[in-house]
């Protein structure tokens, strides 16, 4: 069985040394750098945009997994890819041109995906299932790091895994929010391929050990 991939979120890093946080993610043995982009409208918090992604891109060779929590992502996806994003995901309920945004990301050679908050049904992604490389299932409501994992997410992961297996699709399931050393193995058993971890990695006294423990 392939090992789960770990994507530490630099949202939990030190914003005064964002490049250093990006470099640490690679040093700690993780697989992706997860970048949480928030606009203060789709979610009640603001983080960083394209210039910040571009500025820190050279600090790591790992793929940049950019999670857009912004309204109208179709307006910005191209600029995020140009700035160094390798994977771009967004929430279908934030976009009026989902097909267009996905097509733009793919046409630029990056991977694309859709993200679902805990109260959003898997039905929302089904029309795009043949186009996407990843589905992000939120274990918390998007907006802030350090929240607790919502237990019902387990069933959603299993249901999505079943759809992917039955239809023989090549789609990764990323679970984002509230992942820690205690729940990671259960979430992987449900079907997760990639785990985002913010506080559980950046808040650990030994982040490299935390990455290994979450990997299981
Ligand atoms: C929430 C973000 C997550 C989150 C992860 O809006 O998308 O990536 O910050 O942080 P933890 O692991 O601390 O929940
Ligand atoms: Zn995220």
CSV table of C-alpha atoms and ligand atoms in Angstrom, one decimal:
chain,number,residue,atom,x,y,z
A,1,UNK,CA,0.0,0.0,0.0
A,2,UNK,CA,1.3,3.4,-0.9
A,3,UNK,CA,2.1,5.6,2.1
A,4,UNK,CA,-0.1,8.6,2.7
A,5,UNK,CA,1.3,12.0,1.6
A,6,UNK,CA,1.6,14.8,4.2
A,7,UNK,CA,0.9,18.4,3.3
A,8,UNK,CA,1.8,20.7,6.1
A,9,UNK,CA,-0.1,24.0,5.9
A,10,UNK,CA,2.1,27.1,6.1
A,11,UNK,CA,-0.9,28.9,7.6
A,12,UNK,CA,0.4,27.5,10.9
A,13,UNK,CA,3.9,28.7,10.1
A,14,UNK,CA,5.6,31.9,11.0
A,15,UNK,CA,4.4,34.7,8.7
A,16,UNK,CA,7.4,36.8,9.4
A,17,UNK,CA,9.6,34.0,7.9
A,18,UNK,CA,7.3,32.4,5.4
A,19,UNK,CA,10.2,31.3,3.1
A,20,UNK,CA,11.8,29.6,6.1
A,21,UNK,CA,8.4,27.8,6.9
A,22,UNK,CA,8.3,26.5,3.3
A,23,UNK,CA,11.9,25.3,3.5
A,24,UNK,CA,11.2,23.5,6.8
A,25,UNK,CA,8.3,21.5,5.3
A,26,UNK,CA,10.7,19.8,2.9
A,27,UNK,CA,13.4,19.4,5.6
A,28,UNK,CA,10.8,17.7,7.9
A,29,UNK,CA,10.2,15.0,5.3
A,30,UNK,CA,6.7,16.1,4.1
A,31,UNK,CA,5.4,15.7,0.5
A,32,UNK,CA,3.5,18.9,-0.4
A,33,UNK,CA,3.5,22.4,0.8
A,34,UNK,CA,-0.1,23.3,1.5
A,35,UNK,CA,-0.9,27.0,0.9
A,36,UNK,CA,-4.2,28.3,2.3
A,37,UNK,CA,-5.4,31.3,0.4
A,38,UNK,CA,-8.3,33.2,2.0
A,39,UNK,CA,-10.1,36.3,0.9
A,40,UNK,CA,-12.1,37.5,3.9
A,41,UNK,CA,-15.3,37.0,1.9
A,42,UNK,CA,-15.7,33.3,1.1
A,43,UNK,CA,-14.2,32.6,4.5
A,44,UNK,CA,-14.0,35.1,7.4
A,45,UNK,CA,-10.2,35.3,7.3
A,46,UNK,CA,-7.5,36.8,5.1
A,47,UNK,CA,-4.1,35.2,4.4
A,48,UNK,CA,-1.9,35.6,1.3
A,49,UNK,CA,-2.2,35.9,-2.5
A,50,UNK,CA,-0.2,35.3,-5.6
A,51,UNK,CA,2.8,37.6,-4.8
A,52,UNK,CA,3.4,35.7,-1.5
A,53,UNK,CA,3.3,32.4,-3.3
A,54,UNK,CA,5.7,33.6,-5.9
A,55,UNK,CA,8.0,35.1,-3.3
A,56,UNK,CA,8.4,31.8,-1.3
A,57,UNK,CA,8.3,29.4,-4.3
A,58,UNK,CA,12.1,29.0,-4.5
A,59,UNK,CA,12.4,27.9,-0.9
A,60,UNK,CA,11.3,24.3,-1.7
A,61,UNK,CA,11.3,21.8,-4.5
A,62,UNK,CA,8.2,20.1,-3.2
A,63,UNK,CA,4.9,20.6,-5.1
A,64,UNK,CA,2.9,23.6,-3.9
A,65,UNK,CA,-0.7,22.5,-3.1
A,66,UNK,CA,-2.6,25.7,-3.2
A,67,UNK,CA,-6.1,25.7,-1.6
A,68,UNK,CA,-8.2,28.6,-2.7
A,69,UNK,CA,-10.8,29.8,-0.2
A,70,UNK,CA,-11.8,32.8,-2.3
A,71,UNK,CA,-14.8,34.0,-4.3
A,72,UNK,CA,-14.5,33.8,-8.1
A,73,UNK,CA,-11.4,31.6,-8.2
A,74,UNK,CA,-11.7,31.5,-12.0
A,75,UNK,CA,-10.3,35.0,-12.0
A,76,UNK,CA,-7.1,34.1,-10.3
A,77,UNK,CA,-6.2,30.4,-11.0
A,78,UNK,CA,-3.9,31.3,-13.9
A,79,UNK,CA,-1.9,33.7,-11.8
A,80,UNK,CA,-1.5,31.1,-9.0
A,81,UNK,CA,-0.1,28.6,-11.5
A,82,UNK,CA,2.2,31.2,-12.9
A,83,UNK,CA,3.3,32.0,-9.4
A,84,UNK,CA,4.3,28.4,-8.8
A,85,UNK,CA,1.3,26.4,-7.8
A,86,UNK,CA,1.5,22.7,-8.9
A,87,UNK,CA,-2.0,21.8,-7.6
A,88,UNK,CA,-4.8,24.3,-7.4
A,89,UNK,CA,-8.0,23.4,-5.6
A,90,UNK,CA,-11.1,25.6,-5.0
A,91,UNK,CA,-14.6,25.3,-3.6
A,92,UNK,CA,-17.3,24.8,-6.2
A,93,UNK,CA,-19.7,27.0,-4.2
A,94,UNK,CA,-17.2,29.9,-4.7
A,95,UNK,CA,-17.2,29.8,-8.4
A,96,UNK,CA,-19.6,30.7,-11.3
A,97,UNK,CA,-17.3,29.1,-13.9
A,98,UNK,CA,-16.1,25.8,-12.4
A,99,UNK,CA,-15.4,24.1,-15.8
A,100,UNK,CA,-13.5,27.2,-17.0
A,101,UNK,CA,-11.4,27.4,-13.9
A,102,UNK,CA,-10.5,23.7,-14.0
A,103,UNK,CA,-9.7,23.8,-17.7
A,104,UNK,CA,-7.4,26.8,-17.2
A,105,UNK,CA,-5.5,25.1,-14.5
A,106,UNK,CA,-5.1,21.9,-16.5
A,107,UNK,CA,-4.2,23.8,-19.7
A,108,UNK,CA,-1.3,25.3,-17.8
A,109,UNK,CA,0.1,21.9,-16.8
A,110,UNK,CA,-1.0,22.0,-13.2
A,111,UNK,CA,-3.3,19.6,-11.3
A,112,UNK,CA,-6.7,20.7,-10.3
A,113,UNK,CA,-9.2,19.8,-7.7
A,114,UNK,CA,-12.4,20.7,-5.8
A,115,UNK,CA,-12.8,21.2,-2.1
A,116,UNK,CA,-15.9,20.6,0.0
A,117,UNK,CA,-16.8,22.1,3.4
A,118,UNK,CA,-18.3,19.6,5.9
A,119,UNK,CA,-21.9,20.7,5.0
A,120,UNK,CA,-21.4,20.3,1.2
A,121,UNK,CA,-22.5,17.2,-0.5
A,122,UNK,CA,-20.3,15.0,-2.7
A,123,UNK,CA,-23.0,15.6,-5.4
A,124,UNK,CA,-21.4,19.0,-6.0
A,125,UNK,CA,-18.3,17.5,-7.5
A,126,UNK,CA,-19.8,14.7,-9.5
A,127,UNK,CA,-20.3,16.7,-12.7
A,128,UNK,CA,-16.5,17.4,-12.7
A,129,UNK,CA,-15.3,14.0,-11.6
A,130,UNK,CA,-13.6,13.2,-15.0
A,131,UNK,CA,-11.7,16.5,-15.0
A,132,UNK,CA,-10.2,16.7,-11.5
A,133,UNK,CA,-7.0,15.2,-10.0
A,134,UNK,CA,-8.0,15.7,-6.3
A,135,UNK,CA,-10.9,16.2,-4.0
A,136,UNK,CA,-10.3,18.1,-0.7
A,137,UNK,CA,-12.6,17.0,2.0
A,138,UNK,CA,-12.6,19.5,4.8
A,139,UNK,CA,-12.5,18.0,8.3
A,140,UNK,CA,-13.3,21.5,9.7
A,141,UNK,CA,-15.1,24.5,8.3
A,142,UNK,CA,-12.6,26.4,6.1
A,143,UNK,CA,-11.3,29.6,7.5
A,144,UNK,CA,-8.9,28.9,10.4
A,145,UNK,CA,-6.2,26.5,11.5
A,146,UNK,CA,-6.3,24.7,14.8
A,147,UNK,CA,-9.9,23.5,14.8
A,148,UNK,CA,-11.1,20.0,15.8
A,149,UNK,CA,-11.8,17.3,13.2
A,150,UNK,CA,-15.5,16.8,12.6
A,151,UNK,CA,-16.1,13.0,13.1
A,152,UNK,CA,-18.7,12.7,10.3
A,153,UNK,CA,-16.0,13.4,7.8
A,154,UNK,CA,-15.0,9.7,8.1
A,155,UNK,CA,-18.2,8.6,6.3
A,156,UNK,CA,-17.7,11.2,3.6
A,157,UNK,CA,-14.2,9.9,2.9
A,158,UNK,CA,-15.4,6.4,2.7
A,159,UNK,CA,-18.3,7.3,0.3
A,160,UNK,CA,-15.9,9.2,-2.0
A,161,UNK,CA,-13.4,6.4,-1.9
A,162,UNK,CA,-16.2,4.0,-3.0
A,163,UNK,CA,-17.1,6.3,-5.9
A,164,UNK,CA,-13.5,6.6,-7.0
A,165,UNK,CA,-12.9,2.8,-6.8
A,166,UNK,CA,-16.2,1.8,-8.5
A,167,UNK,CA,-15.5,4.2,-11.4
A,168,UNK,CA,-11.8,3.4,-11.6
A,169,UNK,CA,-10.9,7.1,-11.4
A,170,UNK,CA,-7.4,8.5,-10.8
A,171,UNK,CA,-8.3,11.0,-8.1
A,172,UNK,CA,-6.5,11.7,-4.8
A,173,UNK,CA,-8.6,12.3,-1.6
A,174,UNK,CA,-7.0,15.0,0.5
A,175,UNK,CA,-8.4,15.5,4.0
A,176,UNK,CA,-7.9,19.0,5.4
A,177,UNK,CA,-8.4,20.3,8.9
A,178,UNK,CA,-8.0,18.9,12.4
A,179,UNK,CA,-5.6,16.1,11.4
A,180,UNK,CA,-3.3,15.0,14.2
A,181,UNK,CA,-1.1,12.0,15.2
A,182,UNK,CA,-4.1,10.4,16.9
A,183,UNK,CA,-6.7,10.5,14.1
A,184,UNK,CA,-4.4,10.2,11.0
A,185,UNK,CA,-4.3,6.4,10.8
A,186,UNK,CA,-8.1,6.2,11.0
A,187,UNK,CA,-8.6,8.8,8.3
A,188,UNK,CA,-6.1,7.0,6.1
A,189,UNK,CA,-8.0,3.7,6.7
A,190,UNK,CA,-11.2,5.5,5.5
A,191,UNK,CA,-9.5,6.3,2.2
A,192,UNK,CA,-7.4,9.5,2.5
A,193,UNK,CA,-4.4,9.7,0.2
A,194,UNK,CA,-3.1,13.1,1.3
A,195,UNK,CA,-3.4,14.6,4.8
A,196,UNK,CA,-3.1,18.3,5.4
A,197,UNK,CA,-1.7,19.2,8.8
A,198,UNK,CA,-1.2,22.7,10.2
A,199,UNK,CA,-1.0,22.8,13.9
A,200,UNK,CA,-0.1,19.2,14.4
A,201,UNK,CA,3.2,19.8,12.5
A,202,UNK,CA,4.1,23.4,13.0
A,203,UNK,CA,2.9,23.3,16.7
A,204,UNK,CA,4.9,20.2,17.5
A,205,UNK,CA,8.1,20.3,19.6
A,206,UNK,CA,9.6,18.0,17.0
A,207,UNK,CA,7.9,18.7,13.6
A,208,UNK,CA,9.9,16.1,11.7
A,209,UNK,CA,8.8,13.4,14.2
A,210,UNK,CA,5.2,14.6,13.9
A,211,UNK,CA,5.3,14.2,10.1
A,212,UNK,CA,6.6,10.7,10.5
A,213,UNK,CA,4.0,9.9,13.2
A,214,UNK,CA,1.2,11.2,11.0
A,215,UNK,CA,2.5,9.2,8.1
A,216,UNK,CA,2.1,6.2,10.3
B,1,LIG,C1,-8.6,25.6,7.0
B,1,LIG,C2,-7.4,25.3,6.1
B,1,LIG,C3,-6.6,24.1,6.7
B,1,LIG,C4,-6.1,24.3,8.1
B,1,LIG,C5,-5.3,23.1,8.5
B,1,LIG,O1,-9.3,26.6,6.4
B,1,LIG,O2,-7.8,25.0,4.8
B,1,LIG,O3,-5.6,23.8,5.7
B,1,LIG,O4,-5.5,25.4,8.2
B,1,LIG,O5,-4.8,23.4,9.8
B,1,LIG,P1,-5.0,22.4,11.0
B,1,LIG,O6,-4.3,21.2,10.6
B,1,LIG,O7,-4.4,23.1,12.2
B,1,LIG,O8,-6.5,22.2,11.2
B,2,LIG,ZN1,-6.4,24.0,3.4
